[in-house]
Amino acid sequence: MQVQGIMQEAIRFIQENFKQVAVLKDGASGLTELVIDPGKTVYIRKAIPYTGLPYQKLARLDHPLLPKIYYAAEDALRTYVIEQYVEGQNLQALLEAKGTLTEKQVRGIGLQLCDVLEYLHINYIIHRDIKPSN
């Protein structure tokens, strides 16, 4: 089977084996959904415009501060991803809810960010879109 055929099978698997629970985001940057598999495990499914991001490489990463990517496939227009659902809120939502953080909280978040960025850089990956909403 050719690579294109394998990718089409992977895309079909991603689309057919995960049932939508909720749409989290739908816009120019793509569709992000909360989905479940037949075993009722909750995941995030993304269908985003093709960007050339190395999702196959990202799927091989293993770090406790990074959501695990389980499946990734792409065609000429879109990238399809199934990744770990991490319950909670991003830093932007936390700042909006609390207003300010203590020095200890800021230090803890900064150290976690440095830890995960070091891991990415060791694996020759540069994030390029670090912001509180990510």
XYZ file of C-alpha atoms in Angstrom, residues 1-2 8 16 21 24-25 28 34-35 37 43-46 60 63 78 80-81 91 96 103 106 117-118 125 127 133:
29
model
C 0.000 0.000 0.000
C 1.331 3.428 -0.909
C -6.152 7.868 3.981
C -14.742 6.932 12.369
C -18.822 14.791 22.673
C -14.108 23.034 21.915
C -12.988 25.352 19.125
C -9.732 29.478 10.964
C -13.679 16.438 22.745
C -14.230 12.827 21.631
C -13.518 5.974 21.784
C -9.452 12.363 23.871
C -8.957 15.560 21.915
C -9.432 15.327 18.139
C -8.046 18.082 15.936
C 7.137 9.748 19.777
C 7.116 13.873 28.815
C -5.452 19.031 6.743
C -5.797 15.048 11.823
C -4.679 14.328 15.376
C -2.635 29.694 31.896
C -8.456 35.617 33.961
C 5.579 34.620 43.233
C 4.888 32.072 38.864
C 11.143 23.487 26.593
C 14.470 21.874 27.437
C 11.813 20.788 18.342
C 7.709 25.495 19.931
C -3.653 30.362 25.920
